[in-house]
Coordinates of C-alpha atoms and ligand atoms in Angstrom, one line a residue:
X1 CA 76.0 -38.3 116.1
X2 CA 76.7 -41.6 115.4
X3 CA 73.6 -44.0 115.3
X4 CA 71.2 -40.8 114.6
X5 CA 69.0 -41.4 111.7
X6 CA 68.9 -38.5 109.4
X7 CA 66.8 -37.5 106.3
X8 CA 68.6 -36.6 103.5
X9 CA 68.5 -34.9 100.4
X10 CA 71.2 -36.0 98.0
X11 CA 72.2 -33.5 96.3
X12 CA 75.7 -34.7 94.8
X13 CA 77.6 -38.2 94.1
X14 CA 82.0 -38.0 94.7
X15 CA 83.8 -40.3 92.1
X16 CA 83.8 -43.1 94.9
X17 CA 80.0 -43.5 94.7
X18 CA 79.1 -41.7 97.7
X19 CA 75.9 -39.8 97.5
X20 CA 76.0 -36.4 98.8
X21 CA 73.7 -34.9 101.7
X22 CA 73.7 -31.9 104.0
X23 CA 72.1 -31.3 107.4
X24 CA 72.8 -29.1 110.2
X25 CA 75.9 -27.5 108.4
X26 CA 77.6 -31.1 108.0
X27 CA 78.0 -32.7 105.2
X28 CA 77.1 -37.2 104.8
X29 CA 78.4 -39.3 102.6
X30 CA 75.9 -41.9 101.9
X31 CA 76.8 -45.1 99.5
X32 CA 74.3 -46.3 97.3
X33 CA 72.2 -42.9 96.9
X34 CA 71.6 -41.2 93.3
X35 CA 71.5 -37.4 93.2
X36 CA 67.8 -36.5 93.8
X37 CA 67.3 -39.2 96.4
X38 CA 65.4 -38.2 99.9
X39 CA 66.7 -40.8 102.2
X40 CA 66.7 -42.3 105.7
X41 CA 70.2 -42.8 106.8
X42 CA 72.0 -44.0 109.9
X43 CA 74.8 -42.2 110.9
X44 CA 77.9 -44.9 110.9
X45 CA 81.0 -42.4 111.3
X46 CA 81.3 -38.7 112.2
X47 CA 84.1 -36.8 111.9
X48 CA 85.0 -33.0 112.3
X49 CA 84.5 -32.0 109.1
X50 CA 82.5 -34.4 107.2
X51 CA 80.0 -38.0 108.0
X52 CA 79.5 -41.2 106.8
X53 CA 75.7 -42.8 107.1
X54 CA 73.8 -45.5 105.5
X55 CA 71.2 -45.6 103.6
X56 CA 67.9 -47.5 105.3
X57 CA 65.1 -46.0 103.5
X58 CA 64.4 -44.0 100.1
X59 CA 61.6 -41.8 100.9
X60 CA 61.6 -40.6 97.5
X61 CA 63.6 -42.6 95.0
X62 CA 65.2 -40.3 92.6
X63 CA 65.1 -40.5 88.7
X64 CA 68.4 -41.5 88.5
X65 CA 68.3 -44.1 89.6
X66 CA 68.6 -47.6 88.1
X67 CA 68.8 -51.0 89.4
X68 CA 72.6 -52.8 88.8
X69 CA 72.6 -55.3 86.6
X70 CA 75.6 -57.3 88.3
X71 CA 75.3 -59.9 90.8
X72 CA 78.1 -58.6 92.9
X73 CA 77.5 -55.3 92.5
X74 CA 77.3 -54.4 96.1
X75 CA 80.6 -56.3 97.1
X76 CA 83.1 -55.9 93.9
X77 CA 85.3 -52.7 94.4
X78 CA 85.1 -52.0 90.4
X79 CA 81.7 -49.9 89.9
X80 CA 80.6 -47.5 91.7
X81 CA 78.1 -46.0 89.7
X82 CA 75.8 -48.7 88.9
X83 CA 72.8 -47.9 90.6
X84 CA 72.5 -44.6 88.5
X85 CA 71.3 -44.5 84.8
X86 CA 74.3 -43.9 82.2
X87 CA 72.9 -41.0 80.8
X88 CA 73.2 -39.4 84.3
X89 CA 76.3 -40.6 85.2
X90 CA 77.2 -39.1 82.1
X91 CA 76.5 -35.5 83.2
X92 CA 78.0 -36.4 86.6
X93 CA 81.5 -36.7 84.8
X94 CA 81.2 -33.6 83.1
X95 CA 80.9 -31.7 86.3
X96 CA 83.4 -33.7 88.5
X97 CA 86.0 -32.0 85.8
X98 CA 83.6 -28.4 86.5
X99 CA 84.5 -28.8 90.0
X100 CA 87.6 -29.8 89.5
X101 CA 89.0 -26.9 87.6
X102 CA 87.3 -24.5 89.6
X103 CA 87.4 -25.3 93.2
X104 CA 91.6 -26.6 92.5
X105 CA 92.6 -24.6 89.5
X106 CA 90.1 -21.4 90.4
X107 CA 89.7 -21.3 86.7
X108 CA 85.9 -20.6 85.0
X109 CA 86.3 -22.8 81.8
X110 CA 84.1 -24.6 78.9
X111 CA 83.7 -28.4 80.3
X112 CA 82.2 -29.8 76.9
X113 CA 79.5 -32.9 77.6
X114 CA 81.4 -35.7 78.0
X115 CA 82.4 -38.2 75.2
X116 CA 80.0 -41.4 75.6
X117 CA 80.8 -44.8 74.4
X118 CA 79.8 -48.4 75.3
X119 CA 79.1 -48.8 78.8
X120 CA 79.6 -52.8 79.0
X121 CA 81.9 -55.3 77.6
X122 CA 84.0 -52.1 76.5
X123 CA 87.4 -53.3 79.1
X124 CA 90.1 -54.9 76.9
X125 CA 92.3 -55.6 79.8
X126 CA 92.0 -57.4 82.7
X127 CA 94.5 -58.3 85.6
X128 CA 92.6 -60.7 88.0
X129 CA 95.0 -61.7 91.4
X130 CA 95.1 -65.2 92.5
X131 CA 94.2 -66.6 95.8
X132 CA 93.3 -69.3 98.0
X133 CA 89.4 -70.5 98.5
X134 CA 88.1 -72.0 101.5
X135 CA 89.7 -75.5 100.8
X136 CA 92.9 -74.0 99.9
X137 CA 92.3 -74.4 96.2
X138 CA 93.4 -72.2 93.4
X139 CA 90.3 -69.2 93.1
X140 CA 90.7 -66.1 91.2
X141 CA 88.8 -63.0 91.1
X142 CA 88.3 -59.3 92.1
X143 CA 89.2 -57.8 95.3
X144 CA 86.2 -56.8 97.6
X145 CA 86.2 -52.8 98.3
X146 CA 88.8 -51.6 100.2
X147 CA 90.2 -54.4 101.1
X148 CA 92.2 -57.5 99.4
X149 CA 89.6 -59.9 99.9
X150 CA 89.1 -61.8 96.2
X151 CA 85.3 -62.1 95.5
X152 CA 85.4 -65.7 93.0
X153 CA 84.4 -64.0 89.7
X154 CA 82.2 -65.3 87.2
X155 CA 81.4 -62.1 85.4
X156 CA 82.0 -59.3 85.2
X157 CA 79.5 -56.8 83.0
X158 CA 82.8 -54.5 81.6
X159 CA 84.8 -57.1 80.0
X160 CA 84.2 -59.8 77.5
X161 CA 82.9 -63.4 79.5
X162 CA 86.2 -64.8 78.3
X163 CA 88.2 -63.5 80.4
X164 CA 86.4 -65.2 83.0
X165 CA 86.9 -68.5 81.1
X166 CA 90.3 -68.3 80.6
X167 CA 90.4 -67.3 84.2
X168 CA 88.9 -70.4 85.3
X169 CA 90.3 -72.9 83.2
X170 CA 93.9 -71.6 84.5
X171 CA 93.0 -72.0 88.2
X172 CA 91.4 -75.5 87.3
X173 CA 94.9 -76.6 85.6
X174 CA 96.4 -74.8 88.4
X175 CA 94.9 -77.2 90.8
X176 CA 94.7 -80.3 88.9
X177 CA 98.7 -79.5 89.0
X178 CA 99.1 -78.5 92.7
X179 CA 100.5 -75.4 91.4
X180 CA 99.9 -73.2 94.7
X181 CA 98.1 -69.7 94.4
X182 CA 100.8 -66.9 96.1
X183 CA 100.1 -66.3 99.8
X184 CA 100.4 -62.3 100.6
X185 CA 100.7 -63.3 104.1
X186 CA 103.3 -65.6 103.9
X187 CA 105.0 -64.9 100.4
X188 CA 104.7 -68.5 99.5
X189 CA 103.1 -69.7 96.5
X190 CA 103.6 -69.2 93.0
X191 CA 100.4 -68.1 90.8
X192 CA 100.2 -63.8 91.6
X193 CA 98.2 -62.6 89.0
X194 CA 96.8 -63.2 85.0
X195 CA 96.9 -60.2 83.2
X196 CA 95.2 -61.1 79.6
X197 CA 94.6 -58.3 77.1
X198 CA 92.3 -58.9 74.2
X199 CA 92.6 -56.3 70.5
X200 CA 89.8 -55.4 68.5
X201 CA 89.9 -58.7 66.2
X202 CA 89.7 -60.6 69.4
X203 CA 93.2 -62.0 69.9
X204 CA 94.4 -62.2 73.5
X205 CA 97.5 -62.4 75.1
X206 CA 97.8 -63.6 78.5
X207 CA 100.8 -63.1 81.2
X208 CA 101.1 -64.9 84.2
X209 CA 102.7 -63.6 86.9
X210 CA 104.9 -66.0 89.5
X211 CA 107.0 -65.8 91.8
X212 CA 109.5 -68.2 90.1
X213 CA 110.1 -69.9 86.7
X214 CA 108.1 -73.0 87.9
X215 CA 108.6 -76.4 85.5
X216 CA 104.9 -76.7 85.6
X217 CA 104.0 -73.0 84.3
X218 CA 105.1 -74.2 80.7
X219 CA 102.4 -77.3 80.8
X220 CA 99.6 -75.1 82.1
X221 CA 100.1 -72.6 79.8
X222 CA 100.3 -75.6 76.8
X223 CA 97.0 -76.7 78.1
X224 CA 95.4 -73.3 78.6
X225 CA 96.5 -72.5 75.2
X226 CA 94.7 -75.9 73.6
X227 CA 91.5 -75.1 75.0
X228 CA 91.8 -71.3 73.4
X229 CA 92.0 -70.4 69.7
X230 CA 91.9 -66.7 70.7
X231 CA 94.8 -66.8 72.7
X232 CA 98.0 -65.6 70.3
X233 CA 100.7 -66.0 73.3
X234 CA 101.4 -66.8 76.9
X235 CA 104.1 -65.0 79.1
X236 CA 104.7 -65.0 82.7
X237 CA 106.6 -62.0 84.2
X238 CA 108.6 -62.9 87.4
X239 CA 108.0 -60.9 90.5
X240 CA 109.6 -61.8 94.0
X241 CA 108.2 -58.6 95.9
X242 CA 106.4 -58.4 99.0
X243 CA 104.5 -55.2 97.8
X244 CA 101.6 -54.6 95.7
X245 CA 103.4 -53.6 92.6
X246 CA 101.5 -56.5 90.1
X247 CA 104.3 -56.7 87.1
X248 CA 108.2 -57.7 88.0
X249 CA 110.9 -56.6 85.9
X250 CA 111.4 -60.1 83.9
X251 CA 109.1 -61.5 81.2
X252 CA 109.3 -64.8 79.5
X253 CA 107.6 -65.5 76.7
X254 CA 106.7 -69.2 77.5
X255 CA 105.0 -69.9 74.1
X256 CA 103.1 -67.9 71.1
X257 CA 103.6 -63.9 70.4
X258 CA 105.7 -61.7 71.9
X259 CA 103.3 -58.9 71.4
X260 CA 99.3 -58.3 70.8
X261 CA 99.1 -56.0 67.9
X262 CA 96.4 -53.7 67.9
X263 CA 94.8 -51.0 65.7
X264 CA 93.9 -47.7 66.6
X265 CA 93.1 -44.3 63.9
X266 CA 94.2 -46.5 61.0
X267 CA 97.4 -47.5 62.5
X268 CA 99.0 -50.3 63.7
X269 CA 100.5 -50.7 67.5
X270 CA 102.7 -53.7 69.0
X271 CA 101.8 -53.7 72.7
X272 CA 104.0 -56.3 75.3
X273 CA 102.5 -57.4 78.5
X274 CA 103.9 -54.6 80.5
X275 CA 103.7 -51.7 78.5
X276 CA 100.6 -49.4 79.3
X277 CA 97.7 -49.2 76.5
X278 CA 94.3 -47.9 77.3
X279 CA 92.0 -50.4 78.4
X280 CA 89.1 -49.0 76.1
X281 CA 90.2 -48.9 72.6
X282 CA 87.5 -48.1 70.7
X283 CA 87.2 -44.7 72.8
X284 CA 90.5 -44.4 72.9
X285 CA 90.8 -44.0 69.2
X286 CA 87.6 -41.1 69.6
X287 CA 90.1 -39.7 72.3
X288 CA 93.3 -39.1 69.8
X289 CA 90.9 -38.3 66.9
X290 CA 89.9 -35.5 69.5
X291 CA 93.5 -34.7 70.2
X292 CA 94.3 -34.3 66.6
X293 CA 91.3 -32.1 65.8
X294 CA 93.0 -29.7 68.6
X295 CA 96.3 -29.6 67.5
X296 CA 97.5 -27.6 64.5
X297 CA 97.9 -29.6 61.3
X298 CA 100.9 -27.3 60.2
X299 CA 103.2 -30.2 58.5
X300 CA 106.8 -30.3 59.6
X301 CA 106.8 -29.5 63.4
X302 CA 108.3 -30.4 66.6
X303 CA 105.9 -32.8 68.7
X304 CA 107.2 -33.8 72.0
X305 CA 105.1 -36.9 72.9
X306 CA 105.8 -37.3 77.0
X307 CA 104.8 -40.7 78.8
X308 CA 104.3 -41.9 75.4
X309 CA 103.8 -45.5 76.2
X310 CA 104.1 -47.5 73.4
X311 CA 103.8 -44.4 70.8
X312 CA 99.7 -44.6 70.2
X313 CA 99.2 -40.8 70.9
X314 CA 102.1 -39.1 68.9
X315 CA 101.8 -41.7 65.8
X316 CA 98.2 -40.9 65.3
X317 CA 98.5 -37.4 65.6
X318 CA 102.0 -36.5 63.8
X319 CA 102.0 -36.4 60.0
X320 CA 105.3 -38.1 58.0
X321 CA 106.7 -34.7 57.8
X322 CA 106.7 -33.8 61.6
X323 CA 109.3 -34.5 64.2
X324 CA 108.4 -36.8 66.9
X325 CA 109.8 -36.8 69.8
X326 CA 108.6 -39.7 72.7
X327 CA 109.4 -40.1 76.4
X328 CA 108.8 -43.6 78.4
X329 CA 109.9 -44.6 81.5
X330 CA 109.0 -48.3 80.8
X331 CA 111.6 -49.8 78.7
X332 CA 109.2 -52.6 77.0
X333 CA 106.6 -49.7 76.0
X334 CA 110.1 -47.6 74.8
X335 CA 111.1 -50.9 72.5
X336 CA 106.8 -51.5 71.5
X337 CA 107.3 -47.7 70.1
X338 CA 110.2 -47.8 67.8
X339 CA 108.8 -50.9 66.5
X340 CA 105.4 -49.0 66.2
X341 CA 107.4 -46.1 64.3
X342 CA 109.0 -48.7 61.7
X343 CA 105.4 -50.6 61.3
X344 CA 103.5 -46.9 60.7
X345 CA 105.8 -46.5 57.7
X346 CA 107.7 -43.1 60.0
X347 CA 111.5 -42.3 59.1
X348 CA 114.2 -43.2 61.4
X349 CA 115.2 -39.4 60.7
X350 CA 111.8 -37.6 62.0
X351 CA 111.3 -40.2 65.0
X352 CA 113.2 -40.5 68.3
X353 CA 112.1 -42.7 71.6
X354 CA 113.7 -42.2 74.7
X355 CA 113.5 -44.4 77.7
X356 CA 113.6 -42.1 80.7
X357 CA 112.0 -39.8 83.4
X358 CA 109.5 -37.0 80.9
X359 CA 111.5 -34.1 83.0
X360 CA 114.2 -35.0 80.4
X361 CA 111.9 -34.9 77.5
X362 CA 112.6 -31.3 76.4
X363 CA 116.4 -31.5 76.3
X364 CA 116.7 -34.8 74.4
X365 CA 113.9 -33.2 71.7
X366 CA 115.9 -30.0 71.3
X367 CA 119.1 -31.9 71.0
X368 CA 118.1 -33.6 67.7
X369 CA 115.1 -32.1 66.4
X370 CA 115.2 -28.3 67.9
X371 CA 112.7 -26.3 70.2
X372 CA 108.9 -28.4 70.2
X373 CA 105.9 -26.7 68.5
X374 CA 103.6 -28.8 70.1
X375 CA 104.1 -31.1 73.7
X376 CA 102.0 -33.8 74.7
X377 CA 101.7 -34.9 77.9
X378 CA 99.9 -37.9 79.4
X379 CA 100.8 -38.6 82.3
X380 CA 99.4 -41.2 85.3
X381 CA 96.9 -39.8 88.3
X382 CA 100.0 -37.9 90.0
X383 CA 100.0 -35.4 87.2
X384 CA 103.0 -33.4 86.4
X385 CA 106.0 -32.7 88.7
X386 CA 106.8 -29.0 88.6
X387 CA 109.8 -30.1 87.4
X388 CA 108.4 -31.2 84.6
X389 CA 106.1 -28.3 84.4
X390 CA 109.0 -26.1 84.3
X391 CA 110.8 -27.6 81.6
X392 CA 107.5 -27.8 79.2
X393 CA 106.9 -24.2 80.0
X394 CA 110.2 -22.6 79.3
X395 CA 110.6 -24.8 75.7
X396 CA 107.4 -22.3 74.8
X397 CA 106.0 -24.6 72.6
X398 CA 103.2 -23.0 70.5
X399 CA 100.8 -26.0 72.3
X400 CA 100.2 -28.2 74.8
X401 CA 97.7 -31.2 74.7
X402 CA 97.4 -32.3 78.3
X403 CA 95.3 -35.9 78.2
X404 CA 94.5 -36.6 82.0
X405 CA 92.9 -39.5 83.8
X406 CA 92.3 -37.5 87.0
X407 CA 90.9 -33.9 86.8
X408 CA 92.0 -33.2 89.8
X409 CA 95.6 -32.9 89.3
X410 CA 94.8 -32.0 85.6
X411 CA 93.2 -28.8 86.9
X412 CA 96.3 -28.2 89.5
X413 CA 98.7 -28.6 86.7
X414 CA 96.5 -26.1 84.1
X415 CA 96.5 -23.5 87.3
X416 CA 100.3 -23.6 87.0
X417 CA 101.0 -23.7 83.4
X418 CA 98.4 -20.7 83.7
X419 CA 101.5 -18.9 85.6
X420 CA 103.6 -19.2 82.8
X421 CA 101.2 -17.4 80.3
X422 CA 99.1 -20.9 78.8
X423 CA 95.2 -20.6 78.5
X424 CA 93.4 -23.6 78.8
X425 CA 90.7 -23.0 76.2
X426 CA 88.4 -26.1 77.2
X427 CA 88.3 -29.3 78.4
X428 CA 86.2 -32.2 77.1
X429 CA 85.7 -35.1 79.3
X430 CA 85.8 -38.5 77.2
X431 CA 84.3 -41.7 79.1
X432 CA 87.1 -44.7 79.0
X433 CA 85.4 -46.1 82.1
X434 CA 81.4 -46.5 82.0
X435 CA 80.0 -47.3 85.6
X436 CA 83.0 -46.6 87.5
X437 CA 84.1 -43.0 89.1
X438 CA 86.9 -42.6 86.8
X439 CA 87.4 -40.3 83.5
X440 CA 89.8 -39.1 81.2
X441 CA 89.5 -35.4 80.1
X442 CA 91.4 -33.9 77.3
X443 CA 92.9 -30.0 77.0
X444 CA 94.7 -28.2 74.6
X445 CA 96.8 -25.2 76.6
X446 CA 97.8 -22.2 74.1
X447 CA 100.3 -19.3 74.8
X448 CA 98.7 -16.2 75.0
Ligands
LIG1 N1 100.4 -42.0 76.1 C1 100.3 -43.4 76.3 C2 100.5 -43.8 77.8 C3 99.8 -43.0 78.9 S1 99.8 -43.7 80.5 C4 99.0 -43.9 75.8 O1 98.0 -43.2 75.6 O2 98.9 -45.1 75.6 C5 101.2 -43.0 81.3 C6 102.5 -43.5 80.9 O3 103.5 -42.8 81.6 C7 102.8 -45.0 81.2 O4 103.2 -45.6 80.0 C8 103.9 -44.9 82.2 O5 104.7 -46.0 82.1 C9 104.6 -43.6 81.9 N2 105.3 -43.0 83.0 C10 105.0 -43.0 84.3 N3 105.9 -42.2 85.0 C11 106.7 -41.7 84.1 C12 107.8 -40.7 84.2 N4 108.2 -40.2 85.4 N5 108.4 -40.4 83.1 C13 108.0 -40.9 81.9 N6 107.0 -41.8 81.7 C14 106.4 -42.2 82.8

C-alpha cells in the first residue's frame, strides 16, 4: 500500500532505469537501484498489476553499482543507467533483447554479448530546445525527466563540451540581440531548437530552428560562426507548429556548407541537417562491418536498402557489381544518397533511390533491377507495418538484415516473418548508446 516501506531485493533493471523488486506476488519498480541491491523502499504508487516505490535505504549495496559521474545526473531525462558499472550495463542489454525475443516473439534464440564501444563523449549529435530562464533570458539545455522542463546545461558526459559552448555562445548573442527564445505556451518567440552535428575530423554543422526567417538570425549566426573554426556551416530550418515535431519542412542555408561530410567503412557520406545519421559513428561503422560479415558476398545481387537514410547501410555493404535498391521517406536524406552514390564511385546503372513510404520498396526494386536477393530493413522504434512485412516476405529474398533500435518490436516483427518461413539465426546487440536504456541489435533472417 502506498506509504508502506518494503525490503527489496532487486533482481532486474527495465530500459527506463527502474530497478526490479518482488514482494507478496507484486512486482516495484524502484529508480535508482542496480540488480543485486537489498533496499528499503517507500511505496509511492500502487497499481493493479504493478508499484512504484523509492529507494530510502541500501541495506546491501550491490556490485553493480557505481557512483554517476554527472552533476545532473539525478534530474536530466538522458541516462538512466549511470549508477550501474558499464560492464554490467553491458550484460543488461544483452538480455533486454533475451527477453525481448522470447517473452514477444516466443522464440529461444543466440543473443551474442553485446557490441561495447566508448561509453562518454561517443554522441555526435545533439539537438538542445531553447527556453526562457528565470529573468526571461535566452537559456538552453536538456529537458528534465518526463516533463519539458529545460535543466541549463553545462555538460553533458556523452557528447563533446563543445557543444555546450556553441550552445552558450548562441543564447548569449541571442540575448545581447533580444532575439526571444520560442514560448510553447504561447507560440511566441523565435529561437526553438540548435541541432549541431559534429563528423569524425571534428567539423560541425549547426541548424537553428525558428519560427520565422528573422533579419537578426543571419548576424548571430555570422558571430557564432567567428568565434568557431570547427563550425563548417549554419542553417536554420523554419517550423511554425504548435507540436513537438523539432525539424519543419524548410531549410536555409544562412552561411557555410550545405552538408557535413562524414566517413564511415572507408566511404564517404554527405549528411544535411534533416536527414537521419546515427549519432554514434564510430559504432556505427562496427555495426555495418557486422551487417556485411552477415550477408552473402556473392557479387552481382539485388539489395533492397529500406529506410535507407542517406545511403550509409547499403553503400558499405553492396559491392560495384550489386544492384542497389534504397527507400527514404525524407526527401533531404533521398537527395544526401544519390549524391552519396556518385561520391562512392557507384554507377548510375546499378543504383536507384526512391523517396517514399518502404511498403513501396519491393515494387520499385523489381521494376528496374528484378526480384531482391538480399533486403535491408532499418526502420524507427515502430518497427515494420505488416504491410510492409508482407511485401518483403512475398519478394522471397534469399536474406533479410533487420538492424533495430528497439528489440521489442524487432522481436514482434521476427515472430511474423517467422510465419512466412524466415529463421532468425541470431541476434547481436551493438551499444550506440552507453548509459542510457537504449540499443540497437542486428539480425540476419534466412529462408528455410
Ligand atoms: N538506414 C539509415 C537510417 C535508419 S533510421 C542509417 O543507418 O543511417 C530510419 C529511417 O527511416 C529514417 O531515415 C527515417 O526518415 C526513415 N523512415 C521513417 N518512416 C519511414 C517510412 N514509412 N518509409 C520509409 N522510410 C521511413
Amino acid at each position: 500500500m502506498k506509504n508502506d516501506i518494503l525490503e527489496l531485493e532487486i533482481t532486474d533493471i527495465t530500459p527506463e532505469g527502474f530497478g526490479v523488486g518482488r514482494s507478496d506476488g507484486k512486482v516495484y519498480f524502484v529508480a535508482d537501484t542496480a540488480i543485486g541491491d537489498v533496499a528499503k523502499c517507500l511505496v509511492l504508487k500502487e497499481l493493479k498489476s504493478h508499484a512504484f516505490a523509492k529507494l530510502l535505504e541500501l541495506v546491501k549495496p550491490s556490485k553493480a553499482r557505481t557512483e554517476p559521474q554527472c552533476p545532473v545526473a539525478k534530474k536530466c531525462g538522458g541516462c538512466s543507467l549511470q549508477h550501474i558499472l558499464y560492464s554490467a550495463e553491458a550484460e543488461l542489454k544483452q538480455n533486454f533483447v533475451k527477453q525481448s525475443f522470447a517473452r514477444i516473439g516466443n522464440m529461444d534464440i543466440l543473443v551474442n554479448p553485446t557490441e561495447i564501444g566508448a561509453e562518454s563523449k561517443y554522441r555526435n549529435k545533439v539537438q538542445y530546445p531553447f527556453g526562457k530562464g528565470e529573468n526571461g533570458e535566452c537559456v538552453f539545455g536538456y529537458y528534465a525527466k518526463r516533463s519539458h522542463r529545460i535543466i541549463p546545461h553545462e555538460q553533458c558526459l556523452l557528447q563533446d563540451n563543445v557543444f555546450t559552448q556553441i550552445g552558450a555562445c548562441c543564447a548569449e548573442i541571442a540575448n545581447k540581440s533580444f532575439l526571444k527564445p520560442y514560448d510553447e505556451a504561447t507560440g511566441k518567440g523565435v529561437l526553438r531548437h540548435i541541432v549541431m552535428r559534429k563528423n569524425r575530423k571534428g567539423d560541425i554543422l549547426v541548424c537553428l530552428v525558428v519560427t520565422e526567417n528573422h533579419k537578426k538570425l543571419l548576424p548571430l549566426a555570422e558571430k557564432l560562426k567567428a568565434k568557431f573554426d570547427c563550425i563548417t556551416g549554419i542553417h536554420i530550418n523554419i517550423n511554425k507548429r504548435r507540436d513537438n515535431v523539432i525539424f519543419g519542412t524548410e531549410t536555409i542555408c544562412l552561411l557555410g556548407d550545405k552538408v557535413l561530410q562524414d566517413t564511415l567503412c572507408g566511404k564517404t557520406f554527405n549528411i544535411s541537417p534533416t536527414a537521419f545519421y546515427q549519432v554514434n559513428a564510430e559504432m556505427a561503422q562496427r555495426l555495418y562491418q557486422k551487417g556485411k560479415s552477415l550477408v552473402s558476398d556473392k557479387k552481382g545481387k539485388v539489395i533492397l536498402d529500406l529506410y535507407c537514410g542517406a545511403g550509409t547501410i547499403g553503400i558499405c555493404l553492396a559491392n560495384s557489381e550489386d544492384k542497389l535498391c534504397g527507400v527514404e521517406i525524407i526527401e533531404s536524406a533521398v537527395i544526401n544518397a544519390k549524391e552519396n552514390a556518385i561520391i562512392n564511385g557507384r554507377s548510375e546503372e546499378n543504383t536507384l533511390f526512391v523517396c517514399g513510404d518502404a511498403a513501396i520498396g519491393v515494387a520499385e526494386c523489381k521494376k528496374r533491377f528484378g526480384d531482391p536477393y538480399t533486403i535491408i530493413v532499418d526502420p524507427p522504434r515502430k518497427g515494420l507495418d505488416k504491410e510492409v512485412i508482407q511485401t518483403v516476405a512475398e519478394a522471397s529474398p534469399k536474406e533479410i538484415l533487420y538492424i533495430s533500435c528497439d528489440h521489442a518490436t524487432l522481436a514482434r516483427d521476427c515472430a511474423i516473418f517467422k510465419e512466412y518461413g524466415y529463421t532468425t539465426c541470431e541476434a547481436t546487440p551493438f551499444d550506440l548508446f552507453p548509459r542510457t536504456g537504449h540499443v540497437e541489435t542486428i539480425v540476419c533472417l534466412r529462408k528455410q
